[in-house]
Structure formats: structure tokens, C-alpha cells
CSV table of C-alpha atoms in Angstrom, one decimal:
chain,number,residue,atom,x,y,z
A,1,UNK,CA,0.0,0.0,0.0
A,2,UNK,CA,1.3,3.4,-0.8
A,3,UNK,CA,2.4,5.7,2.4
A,4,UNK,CA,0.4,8.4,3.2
A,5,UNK,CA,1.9,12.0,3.7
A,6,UNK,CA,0.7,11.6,7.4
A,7,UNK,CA,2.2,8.4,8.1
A,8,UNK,CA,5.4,9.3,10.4
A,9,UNK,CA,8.3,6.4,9.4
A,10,UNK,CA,11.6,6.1,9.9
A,11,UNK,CA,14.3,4.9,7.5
A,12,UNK,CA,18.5,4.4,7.7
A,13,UNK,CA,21.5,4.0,6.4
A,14,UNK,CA,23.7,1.5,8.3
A,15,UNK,CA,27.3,0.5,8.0
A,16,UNK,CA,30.9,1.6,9.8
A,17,UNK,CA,32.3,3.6,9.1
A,18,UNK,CA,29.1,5.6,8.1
A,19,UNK,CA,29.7,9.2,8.4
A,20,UNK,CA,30.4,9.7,5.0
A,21,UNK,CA,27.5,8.7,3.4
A,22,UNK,CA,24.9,10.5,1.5
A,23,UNK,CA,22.3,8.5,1.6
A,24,UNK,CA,20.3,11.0,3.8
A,25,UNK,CA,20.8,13.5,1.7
A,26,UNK,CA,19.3,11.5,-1.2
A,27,UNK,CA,16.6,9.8,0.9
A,28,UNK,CA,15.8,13.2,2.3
A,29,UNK,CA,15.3,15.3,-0.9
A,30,UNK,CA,13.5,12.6,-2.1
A,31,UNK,CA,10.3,12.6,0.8
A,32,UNK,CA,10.7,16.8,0.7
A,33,UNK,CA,9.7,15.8,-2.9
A,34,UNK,CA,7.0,13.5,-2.4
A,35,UNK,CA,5.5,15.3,0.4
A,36,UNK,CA,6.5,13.0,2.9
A,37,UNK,CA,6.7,15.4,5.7
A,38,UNK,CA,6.5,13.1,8.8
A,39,UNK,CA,9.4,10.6,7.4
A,40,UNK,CA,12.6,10.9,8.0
A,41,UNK,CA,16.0,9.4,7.3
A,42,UNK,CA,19.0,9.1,9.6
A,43,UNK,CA,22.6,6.8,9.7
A,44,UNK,CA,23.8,5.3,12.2
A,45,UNK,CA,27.3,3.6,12.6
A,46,UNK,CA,26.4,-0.5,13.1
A,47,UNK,CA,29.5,-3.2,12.7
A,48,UNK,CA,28.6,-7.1,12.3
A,49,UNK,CA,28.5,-7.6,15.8
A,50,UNK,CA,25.7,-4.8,16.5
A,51,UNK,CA,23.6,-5.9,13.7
A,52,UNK,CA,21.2,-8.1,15.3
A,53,UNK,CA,20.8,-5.8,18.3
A,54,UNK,CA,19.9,-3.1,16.4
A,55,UNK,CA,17.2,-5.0,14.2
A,56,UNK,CA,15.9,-6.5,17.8
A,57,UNK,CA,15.2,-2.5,18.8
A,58,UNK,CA,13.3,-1.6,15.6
A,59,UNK,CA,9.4,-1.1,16.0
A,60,UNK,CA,6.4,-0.8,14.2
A,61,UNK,CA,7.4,3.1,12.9
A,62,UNK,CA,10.6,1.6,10.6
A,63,UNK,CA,10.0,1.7,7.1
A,64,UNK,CA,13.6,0.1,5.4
A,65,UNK,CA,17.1,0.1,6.1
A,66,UNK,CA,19.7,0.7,3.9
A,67,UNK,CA,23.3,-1.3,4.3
A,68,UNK,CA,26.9,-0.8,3.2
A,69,UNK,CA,30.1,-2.1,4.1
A,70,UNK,CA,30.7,-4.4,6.1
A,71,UNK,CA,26.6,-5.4,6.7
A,72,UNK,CA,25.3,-6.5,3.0
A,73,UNK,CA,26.1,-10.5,3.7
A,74,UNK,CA,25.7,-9.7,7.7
A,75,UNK,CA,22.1,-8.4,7.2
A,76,UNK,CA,21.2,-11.9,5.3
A,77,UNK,CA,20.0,-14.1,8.1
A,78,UNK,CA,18.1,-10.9,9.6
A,79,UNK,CA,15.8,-11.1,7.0
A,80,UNK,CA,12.4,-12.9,6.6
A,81,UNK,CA,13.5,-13.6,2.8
A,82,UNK,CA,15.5,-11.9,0.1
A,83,UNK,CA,15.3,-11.2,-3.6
A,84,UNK,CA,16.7,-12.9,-6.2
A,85,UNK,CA,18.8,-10.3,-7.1
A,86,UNK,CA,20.2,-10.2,-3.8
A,87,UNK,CA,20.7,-14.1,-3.7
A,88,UNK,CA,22.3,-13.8,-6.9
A,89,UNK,CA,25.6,-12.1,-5.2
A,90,UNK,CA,25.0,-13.3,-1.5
A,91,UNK,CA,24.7,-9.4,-0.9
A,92,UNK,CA,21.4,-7.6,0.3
A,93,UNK,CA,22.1,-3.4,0.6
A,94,UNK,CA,17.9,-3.0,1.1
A,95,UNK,CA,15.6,-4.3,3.8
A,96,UNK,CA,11.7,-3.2,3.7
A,97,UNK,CA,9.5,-3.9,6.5
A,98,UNK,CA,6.2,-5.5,4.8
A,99,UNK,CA,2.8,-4.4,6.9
A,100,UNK,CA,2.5,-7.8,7.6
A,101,UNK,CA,6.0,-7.5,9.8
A,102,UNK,CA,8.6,-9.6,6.9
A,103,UNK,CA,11.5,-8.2,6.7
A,104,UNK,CA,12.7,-8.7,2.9
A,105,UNK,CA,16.1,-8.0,2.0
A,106,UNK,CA,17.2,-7.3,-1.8
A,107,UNK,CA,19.6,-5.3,-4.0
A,108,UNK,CA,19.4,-2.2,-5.6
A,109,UNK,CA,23.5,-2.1,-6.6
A,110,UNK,CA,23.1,-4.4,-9.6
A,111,UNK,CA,19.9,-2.7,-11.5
A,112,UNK,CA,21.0,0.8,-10.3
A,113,UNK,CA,24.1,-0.1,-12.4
A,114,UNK,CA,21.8,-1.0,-15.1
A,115,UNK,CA,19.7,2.4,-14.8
A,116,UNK,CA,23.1,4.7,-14.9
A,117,UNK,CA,24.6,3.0,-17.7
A,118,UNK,CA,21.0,2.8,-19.5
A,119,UNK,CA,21.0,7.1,-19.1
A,120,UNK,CA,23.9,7.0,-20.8
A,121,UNK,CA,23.1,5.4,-23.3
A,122,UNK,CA,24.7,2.1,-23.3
A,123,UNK,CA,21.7,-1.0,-23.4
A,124,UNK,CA,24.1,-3.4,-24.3
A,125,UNK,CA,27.7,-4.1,-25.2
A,126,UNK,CA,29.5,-7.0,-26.8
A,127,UNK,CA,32.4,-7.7,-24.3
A,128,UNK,CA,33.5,-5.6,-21.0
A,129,UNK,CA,36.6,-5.3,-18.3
A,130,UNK,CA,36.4,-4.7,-14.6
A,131,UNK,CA,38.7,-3.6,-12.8
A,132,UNK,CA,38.9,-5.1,-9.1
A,133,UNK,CA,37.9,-7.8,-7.8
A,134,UNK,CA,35.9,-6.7,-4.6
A,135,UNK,CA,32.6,-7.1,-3.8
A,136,UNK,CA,31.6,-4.3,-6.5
A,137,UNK,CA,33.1,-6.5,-8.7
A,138,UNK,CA,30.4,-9.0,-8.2
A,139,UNK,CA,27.5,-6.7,-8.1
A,140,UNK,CA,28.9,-5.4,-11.8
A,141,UNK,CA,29.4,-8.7,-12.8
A,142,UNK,CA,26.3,-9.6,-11.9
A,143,UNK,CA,24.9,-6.1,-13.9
A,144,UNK,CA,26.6,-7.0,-17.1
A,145,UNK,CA,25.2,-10.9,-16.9
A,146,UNK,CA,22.2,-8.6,-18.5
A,147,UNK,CA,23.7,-6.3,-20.7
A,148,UNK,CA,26.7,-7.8,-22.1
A,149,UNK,CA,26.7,-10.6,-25.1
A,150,UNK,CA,30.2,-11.5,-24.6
A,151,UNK,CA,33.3,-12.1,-23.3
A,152,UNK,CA,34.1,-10.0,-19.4
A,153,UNK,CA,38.0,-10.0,-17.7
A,154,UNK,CA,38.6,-8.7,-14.6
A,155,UNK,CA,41.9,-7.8,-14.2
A,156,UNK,CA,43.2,-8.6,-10.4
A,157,UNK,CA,46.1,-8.9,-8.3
A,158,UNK,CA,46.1,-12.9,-7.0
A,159,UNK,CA,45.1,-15.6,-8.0
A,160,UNK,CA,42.7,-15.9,-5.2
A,161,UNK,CA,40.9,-12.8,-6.6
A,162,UNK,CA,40.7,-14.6,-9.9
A,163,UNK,CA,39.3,-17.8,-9.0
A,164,UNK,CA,36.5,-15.6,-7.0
A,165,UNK,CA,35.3,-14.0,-10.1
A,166,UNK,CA,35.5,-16.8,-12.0
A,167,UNK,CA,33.5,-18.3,-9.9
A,168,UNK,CA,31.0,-15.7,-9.9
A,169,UNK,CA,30.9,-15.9,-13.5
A,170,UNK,CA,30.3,-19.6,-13.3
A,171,UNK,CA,27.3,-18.4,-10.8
A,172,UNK,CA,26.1,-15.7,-13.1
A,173,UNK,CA,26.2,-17.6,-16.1
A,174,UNK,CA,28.8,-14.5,-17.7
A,175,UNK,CA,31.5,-15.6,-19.7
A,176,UNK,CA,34.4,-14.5,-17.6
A,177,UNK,CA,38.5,-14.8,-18.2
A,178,UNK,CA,40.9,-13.5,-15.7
A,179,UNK,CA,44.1,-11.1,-16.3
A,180,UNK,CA,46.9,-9.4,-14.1
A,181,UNK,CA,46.5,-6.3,-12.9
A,182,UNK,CA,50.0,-5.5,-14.6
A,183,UNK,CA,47.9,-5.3,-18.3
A,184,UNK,CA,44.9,-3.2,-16.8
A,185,UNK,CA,46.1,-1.2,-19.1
A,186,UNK,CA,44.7,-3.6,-22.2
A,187,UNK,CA,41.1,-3.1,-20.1
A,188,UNK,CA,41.2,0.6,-21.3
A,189,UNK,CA,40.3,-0.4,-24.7
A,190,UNK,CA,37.3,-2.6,-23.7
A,191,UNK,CA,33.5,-0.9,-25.2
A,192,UNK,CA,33.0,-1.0,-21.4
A,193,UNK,CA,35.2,-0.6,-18.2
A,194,UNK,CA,34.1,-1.0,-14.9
A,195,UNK,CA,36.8,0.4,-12.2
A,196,UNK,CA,35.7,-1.2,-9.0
A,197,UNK,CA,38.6,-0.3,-6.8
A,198,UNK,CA,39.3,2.1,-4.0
A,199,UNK,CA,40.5,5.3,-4.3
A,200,UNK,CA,43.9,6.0,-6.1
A,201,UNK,CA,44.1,2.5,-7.4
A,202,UNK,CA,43.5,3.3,-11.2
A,203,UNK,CA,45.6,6.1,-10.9
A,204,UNK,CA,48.7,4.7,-12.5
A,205,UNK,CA,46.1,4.0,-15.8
A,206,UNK,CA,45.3,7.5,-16.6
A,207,UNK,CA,48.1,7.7,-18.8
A,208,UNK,CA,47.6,5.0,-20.9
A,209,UNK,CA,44.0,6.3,-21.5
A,210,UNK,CA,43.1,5.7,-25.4
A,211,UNK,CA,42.9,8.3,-28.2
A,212,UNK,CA,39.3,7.7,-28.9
A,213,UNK,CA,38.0,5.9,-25.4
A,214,UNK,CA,34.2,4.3,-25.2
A,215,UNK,CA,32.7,4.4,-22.1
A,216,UNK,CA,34.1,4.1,-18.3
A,217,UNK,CA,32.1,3.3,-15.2
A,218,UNK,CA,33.8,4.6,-12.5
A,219,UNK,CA,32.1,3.7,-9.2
A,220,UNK,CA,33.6,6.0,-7.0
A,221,UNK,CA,32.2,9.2,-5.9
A,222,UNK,CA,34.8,10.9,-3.5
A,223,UNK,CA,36.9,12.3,-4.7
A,224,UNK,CA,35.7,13.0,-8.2
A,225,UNK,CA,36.8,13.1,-10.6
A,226,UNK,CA,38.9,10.6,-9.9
A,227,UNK,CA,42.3,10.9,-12.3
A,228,UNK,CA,41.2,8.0,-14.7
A,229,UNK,CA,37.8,9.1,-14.9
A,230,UNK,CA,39.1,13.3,-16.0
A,231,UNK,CA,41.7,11.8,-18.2
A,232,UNK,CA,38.5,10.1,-20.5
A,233,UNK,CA,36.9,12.8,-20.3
A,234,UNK,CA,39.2,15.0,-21.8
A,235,UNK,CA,40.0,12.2,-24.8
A,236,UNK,CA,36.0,12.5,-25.5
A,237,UNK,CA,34.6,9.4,-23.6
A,238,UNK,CA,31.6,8.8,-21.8
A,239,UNK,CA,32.2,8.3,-18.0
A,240,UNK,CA,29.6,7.1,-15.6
A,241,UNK,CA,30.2,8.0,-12.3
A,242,UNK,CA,29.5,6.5,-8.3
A,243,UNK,CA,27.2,9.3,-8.4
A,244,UNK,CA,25.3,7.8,-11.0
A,245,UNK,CA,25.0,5.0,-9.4
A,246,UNK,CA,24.4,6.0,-5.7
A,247,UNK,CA,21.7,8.0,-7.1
A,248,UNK,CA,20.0,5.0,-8.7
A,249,UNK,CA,20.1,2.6,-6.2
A,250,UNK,CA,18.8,4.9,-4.1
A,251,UNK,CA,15.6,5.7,-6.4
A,252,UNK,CA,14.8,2.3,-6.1
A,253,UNK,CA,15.3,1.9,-3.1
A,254,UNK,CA,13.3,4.8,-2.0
A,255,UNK,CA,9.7,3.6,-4.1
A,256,UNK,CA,10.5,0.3,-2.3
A,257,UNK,CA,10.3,1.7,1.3
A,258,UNK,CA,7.4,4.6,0.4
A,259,UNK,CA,5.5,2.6,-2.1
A,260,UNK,CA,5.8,6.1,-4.0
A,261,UNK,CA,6.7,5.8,-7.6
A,262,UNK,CA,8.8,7.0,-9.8
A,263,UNK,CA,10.8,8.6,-7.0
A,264,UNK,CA,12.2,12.1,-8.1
A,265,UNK,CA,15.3,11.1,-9.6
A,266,UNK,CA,16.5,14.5,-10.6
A,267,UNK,CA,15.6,16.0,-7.1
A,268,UNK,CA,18.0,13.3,-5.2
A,269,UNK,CA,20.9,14.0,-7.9
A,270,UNK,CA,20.9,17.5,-7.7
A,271,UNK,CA,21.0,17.4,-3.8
A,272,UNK,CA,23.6,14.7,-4.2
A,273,UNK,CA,25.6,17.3,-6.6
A,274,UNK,CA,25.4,19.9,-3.8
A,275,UNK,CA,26.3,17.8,-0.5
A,276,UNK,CA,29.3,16.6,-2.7
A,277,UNK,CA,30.3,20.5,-3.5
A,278,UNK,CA,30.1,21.5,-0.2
A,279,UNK,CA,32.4,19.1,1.1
């Protein structure tokens, strides 16, 4: 049933460390859009260990949680059920409380990478790269296993790292092959490129950026642009940003908990855009 203006709910983001998130913001702009007056939005810092405290203290007033790091496979025997999407990567960053008192986990990472690369324009590509190895990697794995028709390497450091993804290719039926991360440079060239890693990883790449570059998905955020994600910008490629897909996500995740939709996507990105520039 969809909320009512008057209906007073609560909502989260969890996750340590947790300050930095800007998921209220997002979450925020969206009910000041929707009329939602009596909701609000907060984040609070929750480890592993605090998890199932925290759900045992929620009442009848909670509306969904959000999770990041370290909670998405924490939060998974919390839950009443969870999506197939979610299942799909063992990783659930969405729980809505159902009226009838379920608590169902999903995933909005995977088809909000699917809605920011759709905005740019790209519905489907032939072959990709990622970069990383993390669990990003296996959300955007699991992203392309709808969008691309080919051939995906992920370029890691161990061979540990590249047994994991191709074992999540094996899972998510996506044709995966494994290289060093000593010829991520050879990834540049892919019709797709998925950096997954922390800040300051791809650094060292920017210079070997291609003449005439397709289309980079750089998940990161903070600081932005990051020096790979500039550098393609200036040789005249598309570049999808964390933004992008923080922003998505959270769309979804915001008609999930409200029952409101479309949720105002341009509202949440433009009070994304400013939190970012006041930092």
C-alpha cells in the first residue's frame, strides 16, 4: 500500500564507518519531494556484531534500512526472505518492513548499475573489463550478466581474486577470463570498463587512456573526478560516475520503502551534486 503523507516512518543508512554517506541526503530530498513530511532518514554507525541488536530495537514506525560495508552479507539471516537479485551475489544493501512484519532483503546495486549505464546510453555491449575484484566486482558482474553478449576480464592482483570472479561468473552464467592487474592497461580499450577499486588504485592508468575511449564506469564518488575518470573525459569518452549510481540505487530503493513511484530522480541528484560541493 502506498504511504500516506501523514504516516510518520523512519528509515536508515547502516554500515561503519558511516559518516560519510549520503544517503540522507538523497533519501531526504526525495520525501521533501514526495510530500512525505512526517518521514525521516537518519545513519547510524552498526559493525557485524551490532547488527542483530539493532534489528531486535526496531518497532512498528521503521519503514527500510539501507546497508553498506561491512553489513550486505551480515544483514542476510536478519531477514524474513530476500530477492533474487540479492541471492544472486549473496549481498542484500535494502531491507523493507512488509505491513505484515517480513523483513525482505534485496539489491538495488546491480539494476542501479543497469539504470546509470541505461541514461547514458549504453543497453548493451559486446564484451567488457572490470577492474577489481571486490565485492563491487560482483554486483557489476552480476549487472553485465544482463547487458553484455560477450566475453568479461577482470583484471586482479592474486590468483585468489581470480578464482573468486571466476567463480562468480560460473554463478552468473557471464562468460568470464581473468588477467593481471599488470595489463589493466589492455582493459582501457574494452567498449565497457568497470573500475571497482578504492580510491587511487587506477591512478597509474590514466596515462595510458586511449585516443578515442568508449565508455568508463567509475564507481567512485569521492573524490571526483577521480584521475582515470578526468583523463577520459578529456579524450571525449563517456564516463559514468559512483554518483550515478548511488543515485539509482537509491531511487529504487526509495519507491521500495514509500511505495511512492517513480521517485524524483533529478531532485536526489541535484541534492547529491550539492552535499558533494560543499564538502
Amino acid at each position: 500500500m502506498p504511504a500516506r503523507a501523514t504516516d510518520a516512518r523512519r528509515a536508515a543508512v547502516l554500515g561503519k564507518p558511516i559518516a560519510h554517506s549520503l544517503s540522507p541526503v538523497l533519501h531526504r530530498a526525495a520525501y521533501d519531494e514526495l510530500g512525505l513530511t512526517d518521514w525521516s532518514y537518519e545513519r547510524f554507525e552498526v559493525d557485524e556484531a551490532g547488527l542483530p541488536s539493532f534489528f531486535e530495537k526496531l518497532g512498528p514506525e521503521w519503514a527500510g534500512l539501507s546497508l553498506t560495508m561491512p553489513l550486505k552479507r551480515a544483514v542476510i539471516p536478519l531477514v524474513d526472505e530476500i530477492s533474487g537479485t540479492a541471492a544472486s551475489v549473496d549481498a542484500v544493501n535494502t531491507v523493507v518492513f512488509a505491513e505484515d512484519g517480513r523483513r525482505i532483503g534485496d539489491n538495488t546495486d546491480i539494476p542501479g548499475m543497469v539504470a546509470a549505464l541505461r541514461e547514458h546510453g549504453i543497453e548493451q555491449v559486446g564484451s567488457a573489463a572490470i577492474l577489481g575484484a571486490g565485492a563491487t566486482a560482483s554486483s557489476a558482474l552480476a549487472a553485465l550478466a544482463r547487458i553484455c553478449t560477450g566475453e568479461v576480464v577482470a583484471y586482479v592482483r592474486s590468483e585468489a581474486r581470480a578464482a573468486e570472479m571466476r567463480q562468480w561468473g560460473e554463478r552468473l552464467d557471464v562468460e568470464v577470463r581473468t588477467a593481471d592487474w599488470a595489463d589493466a592497461e589492455q582493459a582501457l580499450r574494452a567498449p565497457l570498463v568497470i573500475a571497482t577499486t578504492p580510491a587511487g588504485t587506477t591512478d597509474a592508468l590514466a596515462a595510458a587512456v586511449p585516443e578515442c575511449p568508449a565508455t568508463l564506469f567509475d564507481v567512485l564518488y569521492e573524490p571526483w573526478p577521480t584521475e582515470l575518470a578526468a583523463r577520459w573525459s578529456m579524450f571525449g569518452g563517456a564516463v559514468v560516475s559512483g554518483l550515478d549510481l548511488l543515485v539509482h540505487q537509491a531511487v529504487l530503493q526509495v519507491e521500495q520503502m514509500t511505495g511512492r513511484s517513480p521517485a524524483p530522480l533529478d531532485a536526489m541528484r541535484r541534492a547529491g551534486e550539492k552535499a558533494l560541493a560543499a564538502r
